JSON list of C-alpha atoms in Angstrom, two decimals:
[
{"chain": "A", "resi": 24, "resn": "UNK", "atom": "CA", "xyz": [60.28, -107.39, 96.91]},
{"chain": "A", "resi": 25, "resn": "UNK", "atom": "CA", "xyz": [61.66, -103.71, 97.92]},
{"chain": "A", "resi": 26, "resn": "UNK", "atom": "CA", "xyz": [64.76, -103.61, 97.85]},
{"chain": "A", "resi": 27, "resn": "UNK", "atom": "CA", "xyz": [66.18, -100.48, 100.44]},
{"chain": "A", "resi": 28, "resn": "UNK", "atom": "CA", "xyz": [68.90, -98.52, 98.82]},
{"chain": "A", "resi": 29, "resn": "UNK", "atom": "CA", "xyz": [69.86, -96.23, 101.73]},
{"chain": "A", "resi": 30, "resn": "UNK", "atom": "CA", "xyz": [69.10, -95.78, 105.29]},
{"chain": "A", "resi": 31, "resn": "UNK", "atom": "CA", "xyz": [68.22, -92.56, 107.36]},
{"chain": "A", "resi": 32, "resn": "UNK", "atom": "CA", "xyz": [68.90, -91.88, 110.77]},
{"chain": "A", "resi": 33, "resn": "UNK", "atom": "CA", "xyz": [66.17, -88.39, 111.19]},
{"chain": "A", "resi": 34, "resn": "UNK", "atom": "CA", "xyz": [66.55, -86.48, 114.09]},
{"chain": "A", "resi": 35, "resn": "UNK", "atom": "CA", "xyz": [68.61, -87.05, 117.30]},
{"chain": "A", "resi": 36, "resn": "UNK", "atom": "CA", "xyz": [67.02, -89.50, 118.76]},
{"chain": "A", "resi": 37, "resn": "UNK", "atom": "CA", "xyz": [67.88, -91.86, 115.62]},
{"chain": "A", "resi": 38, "resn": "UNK", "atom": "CA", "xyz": [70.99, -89.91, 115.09]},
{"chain": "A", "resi": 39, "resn": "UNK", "atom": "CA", "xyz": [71.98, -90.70, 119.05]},
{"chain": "A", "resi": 40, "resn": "UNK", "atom": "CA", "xyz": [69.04, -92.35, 121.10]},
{"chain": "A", "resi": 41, "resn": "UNK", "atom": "CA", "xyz": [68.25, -89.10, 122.12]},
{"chain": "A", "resi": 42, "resn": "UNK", "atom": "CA", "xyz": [66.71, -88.62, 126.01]},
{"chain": "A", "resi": 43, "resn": "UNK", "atom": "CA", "xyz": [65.83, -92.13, 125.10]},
{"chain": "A", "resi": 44, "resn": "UNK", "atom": "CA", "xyz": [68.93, -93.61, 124.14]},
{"chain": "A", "resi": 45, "resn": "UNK", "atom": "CA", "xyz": [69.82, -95.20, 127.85]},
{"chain": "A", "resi": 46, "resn": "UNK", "atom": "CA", "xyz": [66.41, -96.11, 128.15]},
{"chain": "A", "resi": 47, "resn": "UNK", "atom": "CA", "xyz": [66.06, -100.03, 129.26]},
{"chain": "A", "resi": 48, "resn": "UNK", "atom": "CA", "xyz": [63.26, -100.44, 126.94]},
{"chain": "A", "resi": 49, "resn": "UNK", "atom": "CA", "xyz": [65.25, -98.56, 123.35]},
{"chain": "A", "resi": 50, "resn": "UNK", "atom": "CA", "xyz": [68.46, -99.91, 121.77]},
{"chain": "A", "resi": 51, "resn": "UNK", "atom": "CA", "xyz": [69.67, -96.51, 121.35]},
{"chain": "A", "resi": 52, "resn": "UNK", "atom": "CA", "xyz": [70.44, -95.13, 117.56]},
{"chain": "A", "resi": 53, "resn": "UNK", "atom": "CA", "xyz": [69.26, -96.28, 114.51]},
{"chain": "A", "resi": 54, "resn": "UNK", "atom": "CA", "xyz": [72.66, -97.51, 113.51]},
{"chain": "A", "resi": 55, "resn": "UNK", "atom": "CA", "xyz": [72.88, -100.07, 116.46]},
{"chain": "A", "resi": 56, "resn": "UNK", "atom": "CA", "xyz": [70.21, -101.81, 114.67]},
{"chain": "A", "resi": 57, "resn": "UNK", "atom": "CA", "xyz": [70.56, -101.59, 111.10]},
{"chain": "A", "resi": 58, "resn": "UNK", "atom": "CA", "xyz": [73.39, -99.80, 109.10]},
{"chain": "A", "resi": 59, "resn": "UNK", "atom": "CA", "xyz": [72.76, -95.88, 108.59]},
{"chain": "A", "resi": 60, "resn": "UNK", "atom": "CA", "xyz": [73.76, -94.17, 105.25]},
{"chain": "A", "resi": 61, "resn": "UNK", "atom": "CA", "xyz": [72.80, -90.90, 106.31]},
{"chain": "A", "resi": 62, "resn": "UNK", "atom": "CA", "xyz": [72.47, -89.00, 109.81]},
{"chain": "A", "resi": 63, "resn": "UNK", "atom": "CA", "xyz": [70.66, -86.40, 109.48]},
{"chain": "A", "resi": 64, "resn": "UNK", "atom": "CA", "xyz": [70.68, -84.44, 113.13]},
{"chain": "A", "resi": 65, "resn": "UNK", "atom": "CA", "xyz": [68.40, -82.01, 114.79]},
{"chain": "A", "resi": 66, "resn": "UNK", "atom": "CA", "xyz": [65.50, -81.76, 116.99]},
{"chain": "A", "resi": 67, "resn": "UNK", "atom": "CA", "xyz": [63.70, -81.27, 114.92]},
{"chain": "A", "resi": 68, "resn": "UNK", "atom": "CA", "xyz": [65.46, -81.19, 111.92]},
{"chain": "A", "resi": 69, "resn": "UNK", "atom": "CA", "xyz": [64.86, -78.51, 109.47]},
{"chain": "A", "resi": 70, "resn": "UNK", "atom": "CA", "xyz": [63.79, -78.55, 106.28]},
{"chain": "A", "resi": 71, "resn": "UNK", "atom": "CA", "xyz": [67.04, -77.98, 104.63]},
{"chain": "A", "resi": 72, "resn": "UNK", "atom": "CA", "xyz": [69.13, -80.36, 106.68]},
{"chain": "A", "resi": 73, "resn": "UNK", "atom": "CA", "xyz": [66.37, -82.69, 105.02]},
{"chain": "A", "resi": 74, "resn": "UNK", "atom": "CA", "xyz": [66.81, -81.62, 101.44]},
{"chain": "A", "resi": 75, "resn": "UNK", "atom": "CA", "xyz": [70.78, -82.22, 102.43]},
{"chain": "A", "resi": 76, "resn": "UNK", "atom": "CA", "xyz": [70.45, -85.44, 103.90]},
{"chain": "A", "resi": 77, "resn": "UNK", "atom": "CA", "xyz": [68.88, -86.63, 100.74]},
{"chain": "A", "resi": 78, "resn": "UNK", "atom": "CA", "xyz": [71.22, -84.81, 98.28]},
{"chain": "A", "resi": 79, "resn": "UNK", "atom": "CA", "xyz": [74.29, -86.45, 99.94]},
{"chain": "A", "resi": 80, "resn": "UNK", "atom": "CA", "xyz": [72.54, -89.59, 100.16]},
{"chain": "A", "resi": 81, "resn": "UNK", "atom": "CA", "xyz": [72.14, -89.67, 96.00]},
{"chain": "A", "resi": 82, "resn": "UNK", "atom": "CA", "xyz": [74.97, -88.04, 94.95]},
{"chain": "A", "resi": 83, "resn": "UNK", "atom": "CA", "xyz": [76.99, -91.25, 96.28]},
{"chain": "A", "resi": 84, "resn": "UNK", "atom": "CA", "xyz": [77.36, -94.02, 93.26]},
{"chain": "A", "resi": 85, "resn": "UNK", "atom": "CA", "xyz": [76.68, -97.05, 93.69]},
{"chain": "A", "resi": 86, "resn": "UNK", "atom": "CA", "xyz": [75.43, -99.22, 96.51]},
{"chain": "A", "resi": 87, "resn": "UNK", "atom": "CA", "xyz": [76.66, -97.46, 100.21]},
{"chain": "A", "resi": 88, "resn": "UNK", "atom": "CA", "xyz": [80.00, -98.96, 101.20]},
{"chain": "A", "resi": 89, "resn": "UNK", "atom": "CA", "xyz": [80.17, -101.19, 104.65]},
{"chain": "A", "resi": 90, "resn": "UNK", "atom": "CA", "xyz": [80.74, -98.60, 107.37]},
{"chain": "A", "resi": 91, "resn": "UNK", "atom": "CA", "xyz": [80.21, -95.59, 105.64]},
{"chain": "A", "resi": 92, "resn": "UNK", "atom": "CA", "xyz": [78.24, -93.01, 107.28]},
{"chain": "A", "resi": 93, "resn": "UNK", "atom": "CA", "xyz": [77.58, -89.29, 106.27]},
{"chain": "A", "resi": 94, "resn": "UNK", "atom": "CA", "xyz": [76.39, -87.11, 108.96]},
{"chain": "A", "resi": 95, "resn": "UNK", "atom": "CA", "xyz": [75.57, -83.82, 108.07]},
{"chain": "A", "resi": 96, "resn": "UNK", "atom": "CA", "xyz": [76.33, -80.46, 110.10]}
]
């Protein structure tokens, strides 16, 4: 099996739920359904708070800790 070594949240509507985040029909952010290593905001997010998102994702050791979450600028 795959075994998922960090989570994303891309974008504001995974970083918040967005327009769609008090919609009946969405559960709102990405971290109200599974836990989020890294928020990376922006609508759309640019390339760089990509790159970032990724760099502070790896440059943690070890597996993320319970309730941990990054969010970038």
């Amino acid at each position: 099996g795959v075994e998922i070594l960090r989570n994303f949240a891309y974008g504001e509507c995974g970083c918040t739920g967005g327009i769609f985040g008090e919609s009946y029909a969405s559960l709102g952010r990405v971290a109200n359904v599974i836990p989020v290593d890294v928020e990376i905001p922006g609508c759309p997010p640019s390339p760089t708070a990509l790159l970032a998102g990724i760099l502070a994702a790896i440059s943690t050791k070890g597996p993320p800790e319970e309730g941990s979450e990054p969010t970038l600028p």
